[in-house]
Every structure is written in structure tokens, then in C-alpha cells.
XYZ file of C-alpha atoms in Angstrom:
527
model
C -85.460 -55.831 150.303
C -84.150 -53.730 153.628
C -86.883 -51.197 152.754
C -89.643 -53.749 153.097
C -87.749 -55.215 156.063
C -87.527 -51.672 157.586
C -91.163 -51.249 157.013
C -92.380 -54.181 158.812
C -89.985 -53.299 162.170
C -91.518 -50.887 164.759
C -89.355 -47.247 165.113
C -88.931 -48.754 168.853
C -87.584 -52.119 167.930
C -85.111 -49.778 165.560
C -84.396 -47.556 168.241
C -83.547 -51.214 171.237
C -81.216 -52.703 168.611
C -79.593 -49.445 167.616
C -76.475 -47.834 169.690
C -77.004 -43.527 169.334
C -74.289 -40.960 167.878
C -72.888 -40.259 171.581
C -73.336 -42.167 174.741
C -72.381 -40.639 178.033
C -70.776 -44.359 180.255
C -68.502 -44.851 183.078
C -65.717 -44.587 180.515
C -66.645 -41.219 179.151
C -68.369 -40.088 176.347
C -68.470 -42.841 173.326
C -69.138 -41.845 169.942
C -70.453 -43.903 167.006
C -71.223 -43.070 163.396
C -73.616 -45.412 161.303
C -73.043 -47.984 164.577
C -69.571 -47.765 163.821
C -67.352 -47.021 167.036
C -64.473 -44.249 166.928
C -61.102 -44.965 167.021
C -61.012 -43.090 170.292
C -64.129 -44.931 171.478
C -62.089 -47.763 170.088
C -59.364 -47.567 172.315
C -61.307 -47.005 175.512
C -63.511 -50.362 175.436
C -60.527 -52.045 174.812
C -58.674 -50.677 177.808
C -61.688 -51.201 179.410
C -61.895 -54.643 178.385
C -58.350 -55.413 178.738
C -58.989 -53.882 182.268
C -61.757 -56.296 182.794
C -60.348 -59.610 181.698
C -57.181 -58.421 184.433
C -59.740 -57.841 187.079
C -61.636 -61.251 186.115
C -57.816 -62.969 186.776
C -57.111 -61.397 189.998
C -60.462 -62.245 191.684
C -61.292 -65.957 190.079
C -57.133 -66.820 190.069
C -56.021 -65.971 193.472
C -55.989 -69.444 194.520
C -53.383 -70.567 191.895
C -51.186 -67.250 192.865
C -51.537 -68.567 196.624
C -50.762 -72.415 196.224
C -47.593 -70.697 194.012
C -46.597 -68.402 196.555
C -46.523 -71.153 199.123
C -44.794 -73.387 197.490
C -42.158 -70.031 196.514
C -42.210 -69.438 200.388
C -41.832 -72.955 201.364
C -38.444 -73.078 198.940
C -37.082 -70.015 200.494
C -37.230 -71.689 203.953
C -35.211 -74.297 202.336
C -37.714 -77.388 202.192
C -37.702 -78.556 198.416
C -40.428 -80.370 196.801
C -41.381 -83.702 198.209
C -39.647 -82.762 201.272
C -41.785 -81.762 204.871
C -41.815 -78.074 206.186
C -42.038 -78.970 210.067
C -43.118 -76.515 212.748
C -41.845 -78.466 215.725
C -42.551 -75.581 218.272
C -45.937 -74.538 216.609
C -46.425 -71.936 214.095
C -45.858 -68.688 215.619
C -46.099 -65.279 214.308
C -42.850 -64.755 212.855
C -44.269 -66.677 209.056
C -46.764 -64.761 206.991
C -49.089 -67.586 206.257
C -52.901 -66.857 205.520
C -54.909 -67.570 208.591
C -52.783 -70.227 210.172
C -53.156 -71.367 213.661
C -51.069 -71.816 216.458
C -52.509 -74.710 217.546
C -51.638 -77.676 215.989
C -48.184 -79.469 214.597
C -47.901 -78.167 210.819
C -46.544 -80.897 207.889
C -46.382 -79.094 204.735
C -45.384 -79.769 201.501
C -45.319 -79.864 197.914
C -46.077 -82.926 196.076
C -44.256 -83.554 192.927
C -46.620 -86.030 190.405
C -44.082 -84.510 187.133
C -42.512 -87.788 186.754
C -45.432 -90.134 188.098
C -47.554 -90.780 190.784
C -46.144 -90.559 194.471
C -46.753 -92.418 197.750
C -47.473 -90.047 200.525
C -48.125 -92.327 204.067
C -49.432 -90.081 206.402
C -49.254 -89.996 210.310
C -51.714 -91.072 212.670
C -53.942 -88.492 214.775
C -54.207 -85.807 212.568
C -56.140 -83.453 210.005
C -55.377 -83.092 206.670
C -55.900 -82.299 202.897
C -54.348 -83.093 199.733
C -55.674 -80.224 197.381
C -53.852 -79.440 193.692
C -51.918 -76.364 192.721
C -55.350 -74.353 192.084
C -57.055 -75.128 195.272
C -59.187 -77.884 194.590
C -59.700 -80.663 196.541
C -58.137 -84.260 195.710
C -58.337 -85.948 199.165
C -58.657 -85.717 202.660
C -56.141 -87.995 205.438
C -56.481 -88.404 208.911
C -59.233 -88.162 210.462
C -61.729 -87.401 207.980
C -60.102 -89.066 205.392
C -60.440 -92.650 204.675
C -57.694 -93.872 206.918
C -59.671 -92.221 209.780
C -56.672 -91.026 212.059
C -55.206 -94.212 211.680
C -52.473 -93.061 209.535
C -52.637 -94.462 205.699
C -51.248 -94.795 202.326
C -51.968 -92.798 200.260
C -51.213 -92.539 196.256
C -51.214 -89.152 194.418
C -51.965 -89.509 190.617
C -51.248 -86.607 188.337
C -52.558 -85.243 184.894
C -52.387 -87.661 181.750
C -51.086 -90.623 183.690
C -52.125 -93.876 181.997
C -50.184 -96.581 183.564
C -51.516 -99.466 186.081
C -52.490 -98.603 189.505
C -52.599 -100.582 192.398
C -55.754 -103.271 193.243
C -55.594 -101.914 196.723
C -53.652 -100.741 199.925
C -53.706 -97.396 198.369
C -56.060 -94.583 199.300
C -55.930 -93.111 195.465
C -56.371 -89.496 194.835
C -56.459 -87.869 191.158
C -54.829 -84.801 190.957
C -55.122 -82.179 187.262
C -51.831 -80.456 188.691
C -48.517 -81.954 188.343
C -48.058 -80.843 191.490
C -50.218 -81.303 194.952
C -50.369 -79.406 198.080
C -50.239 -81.498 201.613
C -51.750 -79.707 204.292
C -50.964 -81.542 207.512
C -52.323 -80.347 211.107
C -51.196 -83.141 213.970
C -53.028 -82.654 217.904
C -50.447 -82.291 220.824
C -53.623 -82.315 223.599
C -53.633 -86.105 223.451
C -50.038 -85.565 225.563
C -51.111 -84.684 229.217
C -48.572 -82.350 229.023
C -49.376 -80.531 225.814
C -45.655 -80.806 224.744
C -45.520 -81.018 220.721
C -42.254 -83.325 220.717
C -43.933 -86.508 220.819
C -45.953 -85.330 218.131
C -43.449 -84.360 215.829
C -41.810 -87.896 216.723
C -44.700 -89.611 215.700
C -45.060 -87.347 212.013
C -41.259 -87.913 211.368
C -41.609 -91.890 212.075
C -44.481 -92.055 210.123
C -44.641 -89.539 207.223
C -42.828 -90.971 204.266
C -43.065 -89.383 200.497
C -41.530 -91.517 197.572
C -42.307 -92.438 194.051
C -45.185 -95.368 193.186
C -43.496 -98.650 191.975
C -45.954 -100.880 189.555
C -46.109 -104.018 190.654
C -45.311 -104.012 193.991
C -47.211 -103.889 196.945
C -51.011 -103.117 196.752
C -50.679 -105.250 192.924
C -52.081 -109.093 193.739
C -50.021 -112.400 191.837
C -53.694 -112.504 189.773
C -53.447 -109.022 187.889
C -49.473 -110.137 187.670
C -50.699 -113.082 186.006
C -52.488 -111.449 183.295
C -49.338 -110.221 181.810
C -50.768 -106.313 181.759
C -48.174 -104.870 184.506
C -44.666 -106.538 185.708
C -43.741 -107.647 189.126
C -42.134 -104.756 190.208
C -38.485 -104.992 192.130
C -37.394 -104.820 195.508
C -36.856 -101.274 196.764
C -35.666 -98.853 199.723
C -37.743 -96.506 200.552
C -36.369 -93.359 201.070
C -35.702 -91.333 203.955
C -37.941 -88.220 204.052
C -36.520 -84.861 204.197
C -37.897 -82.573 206.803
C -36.744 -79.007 207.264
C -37.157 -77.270 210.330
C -39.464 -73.690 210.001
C -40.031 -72.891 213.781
C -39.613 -69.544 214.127
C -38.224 -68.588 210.662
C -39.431 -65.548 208.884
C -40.454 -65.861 205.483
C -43.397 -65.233 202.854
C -46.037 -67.079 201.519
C -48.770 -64.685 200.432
C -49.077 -63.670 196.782
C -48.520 -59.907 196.005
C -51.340 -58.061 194.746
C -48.965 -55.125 192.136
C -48.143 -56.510 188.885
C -45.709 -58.731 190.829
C -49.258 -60.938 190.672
C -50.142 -61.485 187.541
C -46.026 -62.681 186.939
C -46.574 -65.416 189.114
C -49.814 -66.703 187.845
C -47.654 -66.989 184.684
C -44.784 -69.135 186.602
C -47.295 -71.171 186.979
C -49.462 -71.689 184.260
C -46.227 -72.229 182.370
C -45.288 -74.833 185.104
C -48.592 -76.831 184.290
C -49.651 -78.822 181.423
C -52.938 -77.644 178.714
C -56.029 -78.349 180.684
C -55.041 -77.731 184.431
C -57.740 -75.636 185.524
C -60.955 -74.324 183.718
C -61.037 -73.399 180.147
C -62.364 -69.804 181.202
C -59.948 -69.184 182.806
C -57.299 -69.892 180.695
C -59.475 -67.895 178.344
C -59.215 -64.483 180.685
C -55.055 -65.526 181.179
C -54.650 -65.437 177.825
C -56.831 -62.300 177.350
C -53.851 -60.699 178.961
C -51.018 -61.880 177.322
C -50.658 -65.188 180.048
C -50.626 -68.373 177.327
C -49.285 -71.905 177.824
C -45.648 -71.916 176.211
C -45.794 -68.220 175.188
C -43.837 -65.394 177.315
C -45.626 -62.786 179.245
C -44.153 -59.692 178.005
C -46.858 -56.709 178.503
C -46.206 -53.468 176.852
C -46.043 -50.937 179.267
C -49.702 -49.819 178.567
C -50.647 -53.070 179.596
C -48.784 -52.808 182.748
C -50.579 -49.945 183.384
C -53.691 -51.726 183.095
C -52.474 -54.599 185.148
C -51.654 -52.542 188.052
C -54.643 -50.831 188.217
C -56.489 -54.381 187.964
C -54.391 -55.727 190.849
C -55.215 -52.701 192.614
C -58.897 -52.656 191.901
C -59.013 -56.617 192.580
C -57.347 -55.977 195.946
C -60.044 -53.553 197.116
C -62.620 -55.785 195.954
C -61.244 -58.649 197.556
C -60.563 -56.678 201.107
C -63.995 -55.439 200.829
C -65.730 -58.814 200.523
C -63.425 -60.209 203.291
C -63.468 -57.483 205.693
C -66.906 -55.677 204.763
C -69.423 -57.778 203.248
C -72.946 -57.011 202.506
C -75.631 -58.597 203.859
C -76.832 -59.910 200.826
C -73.881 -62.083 200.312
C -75.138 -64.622 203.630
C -71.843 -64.488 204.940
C -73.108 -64.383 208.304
C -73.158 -67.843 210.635
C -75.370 -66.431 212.893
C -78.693 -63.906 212.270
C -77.598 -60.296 212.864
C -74.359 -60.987 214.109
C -70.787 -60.032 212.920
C -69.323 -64.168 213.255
C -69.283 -65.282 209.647
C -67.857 -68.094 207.126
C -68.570 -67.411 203.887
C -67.647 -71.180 202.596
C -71.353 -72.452 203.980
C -72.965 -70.126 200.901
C -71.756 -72.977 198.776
C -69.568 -75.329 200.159
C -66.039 -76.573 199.406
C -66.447 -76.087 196.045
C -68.244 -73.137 196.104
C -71.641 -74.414 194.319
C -73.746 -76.307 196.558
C -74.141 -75.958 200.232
C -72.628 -79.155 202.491
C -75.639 -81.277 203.153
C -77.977 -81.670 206.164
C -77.068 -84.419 208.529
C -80.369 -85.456 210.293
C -81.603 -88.466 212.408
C -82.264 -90.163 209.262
C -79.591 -89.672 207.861
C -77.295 -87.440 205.434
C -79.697 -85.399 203.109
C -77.888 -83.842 199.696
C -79.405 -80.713 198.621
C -79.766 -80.273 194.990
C -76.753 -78.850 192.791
C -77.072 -75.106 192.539
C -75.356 -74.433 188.951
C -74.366 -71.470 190.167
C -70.497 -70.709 191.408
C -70.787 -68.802 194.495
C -67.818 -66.462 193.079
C -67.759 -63.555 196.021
C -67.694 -66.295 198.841
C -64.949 -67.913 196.255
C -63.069 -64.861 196.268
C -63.257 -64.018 199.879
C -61.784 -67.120 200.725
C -58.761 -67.527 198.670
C -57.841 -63.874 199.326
C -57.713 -65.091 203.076
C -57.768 -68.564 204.046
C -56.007 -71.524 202.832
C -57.298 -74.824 201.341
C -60.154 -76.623 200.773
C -61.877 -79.692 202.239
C -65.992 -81.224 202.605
C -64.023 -81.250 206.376
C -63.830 -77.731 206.898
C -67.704 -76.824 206.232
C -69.841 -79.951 207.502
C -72.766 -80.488 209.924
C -70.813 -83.718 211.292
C -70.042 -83.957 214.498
C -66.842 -84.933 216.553
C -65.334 -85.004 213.265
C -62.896 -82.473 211.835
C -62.662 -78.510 212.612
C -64.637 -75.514 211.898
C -64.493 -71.967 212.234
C -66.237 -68.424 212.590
C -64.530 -65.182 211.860
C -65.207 -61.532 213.211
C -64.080 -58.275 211.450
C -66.139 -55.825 213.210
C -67.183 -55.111 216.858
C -70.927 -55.593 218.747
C -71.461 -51.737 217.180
C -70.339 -52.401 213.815
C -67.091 -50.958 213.955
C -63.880 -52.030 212.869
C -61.657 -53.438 215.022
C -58.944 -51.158 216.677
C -55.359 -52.612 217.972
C -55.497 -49.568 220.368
C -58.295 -50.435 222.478
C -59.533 -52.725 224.739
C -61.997 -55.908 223.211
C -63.823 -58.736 225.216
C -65.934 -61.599 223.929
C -67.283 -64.259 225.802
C -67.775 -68.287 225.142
C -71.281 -69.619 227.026
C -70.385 -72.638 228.993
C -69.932 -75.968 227.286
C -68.304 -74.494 224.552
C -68.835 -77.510 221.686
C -65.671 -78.682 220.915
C -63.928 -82.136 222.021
C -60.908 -81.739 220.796
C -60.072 -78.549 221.712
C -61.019 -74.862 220.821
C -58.640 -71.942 220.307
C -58.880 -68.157 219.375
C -56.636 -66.359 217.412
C -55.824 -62.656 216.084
C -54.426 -61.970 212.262
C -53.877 -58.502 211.119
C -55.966 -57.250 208.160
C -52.825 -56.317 206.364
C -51.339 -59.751 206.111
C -54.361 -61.910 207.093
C -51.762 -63.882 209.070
C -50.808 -64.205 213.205
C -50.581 -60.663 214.682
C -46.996 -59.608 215.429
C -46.132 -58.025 218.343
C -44.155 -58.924 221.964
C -46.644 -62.388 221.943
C -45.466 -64.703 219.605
C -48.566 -66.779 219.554
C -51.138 -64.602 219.360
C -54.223 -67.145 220.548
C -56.254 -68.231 223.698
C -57.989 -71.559 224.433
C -58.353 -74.642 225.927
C -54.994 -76.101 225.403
C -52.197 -75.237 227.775
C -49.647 -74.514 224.953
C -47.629 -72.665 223.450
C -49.404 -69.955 226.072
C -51.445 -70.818 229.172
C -54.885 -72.163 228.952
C -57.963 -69.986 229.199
C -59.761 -70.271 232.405
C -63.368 -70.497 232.732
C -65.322 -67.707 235.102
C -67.671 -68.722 237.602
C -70.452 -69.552 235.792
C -68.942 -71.848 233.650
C -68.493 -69.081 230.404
C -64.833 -67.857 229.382
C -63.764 -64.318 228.927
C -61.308 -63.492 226.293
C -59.636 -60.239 226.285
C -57.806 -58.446 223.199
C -56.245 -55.674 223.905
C -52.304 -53.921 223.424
C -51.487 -54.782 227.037
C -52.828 -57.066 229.699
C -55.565 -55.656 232.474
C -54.882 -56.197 235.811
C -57.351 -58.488 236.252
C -57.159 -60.901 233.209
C -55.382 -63.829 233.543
C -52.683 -64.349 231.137
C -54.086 -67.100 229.234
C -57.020 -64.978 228.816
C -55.516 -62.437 227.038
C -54.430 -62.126 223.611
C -51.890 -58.639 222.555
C -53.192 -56.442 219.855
C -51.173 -53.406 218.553
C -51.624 -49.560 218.504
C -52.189 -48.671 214.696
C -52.631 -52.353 213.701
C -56.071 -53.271 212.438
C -57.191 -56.972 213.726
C -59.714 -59.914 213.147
C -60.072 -63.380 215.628
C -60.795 -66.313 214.034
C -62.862 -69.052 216.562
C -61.680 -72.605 215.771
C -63.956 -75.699 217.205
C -62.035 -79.136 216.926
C -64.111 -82.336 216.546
C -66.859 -79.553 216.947
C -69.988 -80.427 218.772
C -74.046 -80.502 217.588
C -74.638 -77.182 219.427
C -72.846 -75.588 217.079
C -74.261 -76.864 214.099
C -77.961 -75.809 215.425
C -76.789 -72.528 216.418
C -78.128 -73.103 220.218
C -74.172 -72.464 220.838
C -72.891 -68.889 220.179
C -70.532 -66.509 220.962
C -70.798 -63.229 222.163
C -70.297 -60.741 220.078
C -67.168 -58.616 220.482
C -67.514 -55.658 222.771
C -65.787 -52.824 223.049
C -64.129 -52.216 226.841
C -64.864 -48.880 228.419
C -61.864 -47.880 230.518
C -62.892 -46.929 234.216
C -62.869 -43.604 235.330
């Protein structure tokens, strides 16, 4: 029988489905006999492969590792879960967050759903997200959320919860972690004076975490009366917690050595079968990280887990910092402002949708996961929201990010940077500029705390506008003589930089591009 089958099937369709006695591969030389692999061959595809699966984890599982470091960082500045991380005098540069701003009021927290779902009520006049332990997004508040800015109610539902909810009063948000991150970002330029203090009264009146009662409030006498959920009791609500973070130093940014992969397990251990996508949990448990099992790698696996997390780390700096064209990073044509979430959106897949005169226009799911923008964005930004890549205007924030000069070089904390803003710069709200060093991706330390410029008049001075109407920002390691202060943002010798433009409530000249910056140009000293 295999002779005749032989007989019928060409020498070349022998030779396509065959593997030969040695192949020469990025691995080395393989050997086979009959098709059969050596043990040495053996053992080098499955380093390789072990190699591979730890590679697939660092780039495509960063986001857990981040939410977990936060929430790791936000417990070593002392605020628990369910409690508020306040930053009453702005963020400043002290914190290594990813990409935060220095801008805004921060309310942060951790969410706990472990025991059932929670009532967060949020304050009025701000920005904010609810996204779940692996960055994806549950629900928005403020103002592009469904309470508008008004301030709301809103009710957190975790994983495998099967009880009664609420008929309304509730803005509802289903989370598959047991655990949710709130991402809250309140406006201080609403005070003529641009003092944060009212602000922070306002989030400290208003915020309030505490569990969901059945029954109560938001439940109508009609759904009482059909027997299916009791009138729930009378109760207190409880005072919120917050903890004070202004100028504390502490971490929140995962580490990329082995130290990695040990928190990934923290917190797939943490959360119940099912929390993120089945593949994975397929490449965590490729690698020894399994629901209800210990991670205890032998040390050739560590070996192989280091150089993964080493590997990933390159790969990830290289798609943040150096791009190729091909990846349509780039906001503007043939220039160095980028952000890489418009490749697919918020969740990666399908860009956010046209918003024309007649109306809001959907394009078609992709099917495709957009996994380099993916990566590049958890390795340096935070969160996820339809708010933070949108074509709506006066709604919301957005943001363009530069990592190399108007000559395509990197950028260098030693010398002297400009870039200007064209008059009417679209933003309603406000607009800001701010440095992060490509070490940390967070605020660059040195002598100025907050290392930004723009519109507002704190923490530092307010930009001022040249004569024609445009704005000249200056980075460089120490002030020129004629640059005024609030024009001016510190860099350091030997520190590698990037500026991040942020547009609040941005405006439609953005969105069609007939608004851009200049690109950032290198400062010849005068002779």
C-alpha cells in the first residue's frame, strides 16, 4: 500500500513535506534521522520554545504586570484597597508612574469586587476610567462617562456574580477581575486661581466607595413585590479613606528581570479561572504560571525567563521609542508626533470611528489585534478608554508623543530643544507639555519638580504666547536668558527624554490635522 501511495506522489511533493538530515536555523545546526529529531535537536526547540512562550508573556501580559504593580505601589504608599491615593499638590516627579501628568488632581484606587459588587460615587468635573486588573475597559465617569461631569453612581460588578442588581440609579459596569482599577483626573483651571484645594475638597466630599446593598436604593417597591430580592436595611455609609501621596517616592512600574514573570503569577493566582483570554493563560501555563499551582522554575528555566524578560524589554523599548514606519504610529505624515492607540483603538482591533456632519460612522471590525501598538502602550502608558482615542470634540483628552528630534535623532538631556504650538492651539480645557525619561517612562527628575509647560498657571507658571499668537517651548538642562520661566521645561545631562502633548476637551483642528505642532528642533548655541 505505501509503495503505490509513494508512486502516485511527485519526488517534489516528497521533498515540501519532508524535513532533511541537517538543517542549518537560528538555533544552530538541527539534525534528524528518518524525520526523527535528536535528542540534542530535542533540547534546543524546546528551549527555544520555552523561550518563545516567555517572550509571548512578557509582550501580550504587560498590562496585568502593570495594573499589579500599581496596585503593589499604591499599598506601599499606604492606601489599601477601596481606599483613595490623593495627590493634593499634583503629581510631581518624585512617583514613578508611567506617563502621568502634572496637570490634573489624581484619585486612584483599587476596587475590591472579592466579596460583591461595590458602589463607587464619583466627583463632579472630572475624567475618568474604571478598567479591570488586565487593562480592559469596564466604564468611563465624568465627563465622558454617563454621568457627564455631573458626578454619579456608579456600581462595579465582578466575575461570577449572580445576585439581583439594581432597576436603576446605578451606572453598572461588569468587571472579569475581582478587582478594578479607578483612574480619576479632577480640573483645578475652573478656580481663577488655579489652586488644587478646592478641588480636592470637592473629590473628598463627593467620592465615596462602599459595598452594594440589595434592595435598597436604585430597587423599586414593584421588583420588591415579586418576592425575587428583599427590602434591604437601613445603612451608614462609610467614610472613605484617602491617603495622602503628594510628594512621596514610591514604585509602580513592573520590573522587566525574572522579578516579572513572579508577579504575573501573584496575580493570576489572585484571580479566578477565566479572567483574561484563554491564550494567554495557555502561554502562562507554558511556563510553569497555572491557576492554584506554584511557580517554581528550575533554574534552566530561569535562565530562559531572564533572557525572555530581557529580549521582551528590547522589543518593547524598540516599538515605543523606535518604531518603523510600517507600524502607522505616526499622527501626522512624516513627522516624529505619534499615538500608536489610533492603529486600532482602545481595544486594539478596530480604529475609533469617524465623527462627520451626519453623524458617527463605525468602521468595520478588523479581526485582527493590533499586538505591536498593544505592546507599545502597556509598556508605557496607563489605561484604557474610547475617551482617550476619539474624533469628538470638547470632550475628553488626547495626546501626541515625540521620541526623536526634527533630524531624526534621539533626544539628548544635554542640549538645548525648542518646539513651537501655531496659534489657537485646540484645546478648551487646557493644554500642557510634559518630559518623562526613557528609563522610567515617568516625570523627569531633576531640580523642577514638575517637569511640564502650558496653559495653566500651576504648579509652574503659565506659558506665554509670542507675538504672533504661537508659543515657544524650550527643553533644555538650564534656562536661556531669554525664555521665560513658564516656557521652559529642565532636562538632564546623560538623561535620555520624550514630551508628551496633552489637548483637554481637544478641539476639531486637531482631529483634521489643520492643527500641528512643530516638530522638535535642535537649538544651535550662538557663537
Amino acid at each position: 500500500m505505501s509503495s503505490s501511495v509513494e508512486q502516485g506522489v511527485s519526488a517534489e511533493t516528497l521533498r515540501s513535506i519532508s524535513v532533511p538530515h541537517r538543517v542549518d536555523s537560528r538555533l544552530g545546526t538541527l539534525d534528524f534521522v528518518d524525520g526523527v529529531p535528536s535528542s540534542k535537536t530535542s533540547e534546543l526547540v524546546y528551549d527555544h520554545l520555552d523561550f518563545v512562550h516567555a517572550l509571548n508573556v512578557f509582550l501580550n501580559g504587560f498590562a496585568g504586570a502593570s495594573t499589579y504593580a500599581l496596585r503593589k505601589g499604591f499599598h506601599e504608599a499606604g492606601a489599601k484597597d477601596n481606599e483613595i491615593l490623593m495627590f493634593s499638590e499634583l503629581l510631581g516627579s518624585e512617583s514613578l508612574f508611567l506617563t502621568a501628568n502634572a496637570d490634573t488632581v489624581y484619585c486612584i484606587g483599587i476596587v475590591d469586587l472579592s466579596s460583591g459588587p461595590m458602589v463607587v460615587e464619583t466627583p463632579p468635573h472630572s475624567l475618568g476610567i474604571f478598567d479591570d486588573m488586565w487593562w480592559r475597559w469596564i466604564i468611563d465617569f465624568g465627563l465622558p462617562g454617563p454621568d457627564r461631569g455631573e458626578g454619579g453612581r456608579y456600581l462595579l460588578v465582578g466575575p461570577g456574580y449572580d445576585g439581583p442588581l439594581p432597576d436603576s440609579g446605578y451606572h453598572i459596569g461588569h468587571s472579569r477581575t475581582t478587582r478594578a482599577f479607578m483612574l480619576g483626573r479632577a480640573f483645578i483651571n475652573e478656580n481663577p486661581r488655579m489652586d488644587p484645594a478646592p478641588t480636592v475638597e470637592t473629590i473628598k466630599r463627593t467620592t465615596k466607595i462602599y459595598p452594594y446593598h440589595q434592595g435598597g436604593v436604585g430597587t423599586s417597591i414593584a421588583t420588591l413585590l415579586e418576592g425575587r430580592v428583599q427590602a434591604g436595611p437601613a445603612f451608614d455609609v462609610p467614610e472613605t479613606v484617602f491617603v495622602e501621596a503628594s510628594g512621596k517616592a514610591f514604585n509602580t512600574i513592573p520590573p522587566t528581570d525574572m522579578g516579572f514573570y513572579e508577579l504575573l503569577n501573584e496575580l493570576v493566582q489572585e484571580q479566578p479561572v477565566g479572567s483574561t483570554e484563554i491564550e494567554l493563560m495557555g502561554e502562562l501555563a507554558a511556563i510553569g504560571i497555572v491557576k492554584g499551582k506554584p511557580f517554581a522554575p528550575d533554574e534552566r528555566m530561569r535562565r530562559i525567563l531572564e533572557d525572555a524578560a530581557a529580549v521582551g524589554t528590547a522589543t518593547s523599548r524598540a516599538l515605543v521609542f523606535d518604531p518603523r514606519a510600517s507600524e502607522g504610529f505616526s499622527y501626522y505624515d512624516g513627522s516624529a508626533w505619534e499615538n500608536n492607540m489610533w492603529v486600532g483603538g482602545y481595544d486594539f482591533e478596530t480604529p475609533p470611528p469617524l465623527v462627520t456632519e451626519d453623524g458617527i460612522k463605525p468602521f468595520p471590525p478588523t479581526g485582527v489585534r493590533a499586538l505591536h501598538s498593544r505592546a507599545a502602550w502597556f509598556y508605557a502608558y496607563t489605561g484604557v478608554t474610547p475617551a482617550m482615542c476619539m474624533r469628538l470634540t470638547g470632550v475628553g483628552s488626547q495626546y501626541v508623543f515625540a521620541f526623536k528630534d526634527a533630524d531624526g535623532n534621539r533626544l539628548d538631556g544635554s542640549k538645548t530643544y525648542r518646539v513651537i504650538l501655531p496659534p489657537d492651539i485646540p484645546a478648551a480645557r487646557f493644554w500642557s507639555l510634559t518630559a518623562y525619561d526613557t528609563e522610567t517612562r515617568s516625570m523627569l527628575q531633576t531640580p523642577q519638580r514638575f517637569p511640564r509647560a502650558g496653559s495653566q498657571s500651576y504648579p509652574t507658571p503659565a506659558a506665554t504666547a509670542d507675538d504672533d499668537g504661537s508659543t515657544t517651548v524650550v527643553f533644555a538642562p538650564e534656562r536661556p536668558a531669554d525664555t521665560a520661566e513658564g516656557n521652559w521645561i529642565q532636562t538632564a545631562e546623560g538623561k535620555g527624554w520624550f514630551p508628551i502633548l496633552r489637548l483637554y476637551s481637544p478641539g476639531q483642528s486637531f482631529f483634521d490635522k489643520s492643527w500641528r505642532p512643530s516638530e522638535i528642533e535642535a537649538v544651535t548655541a550662538e557663537p
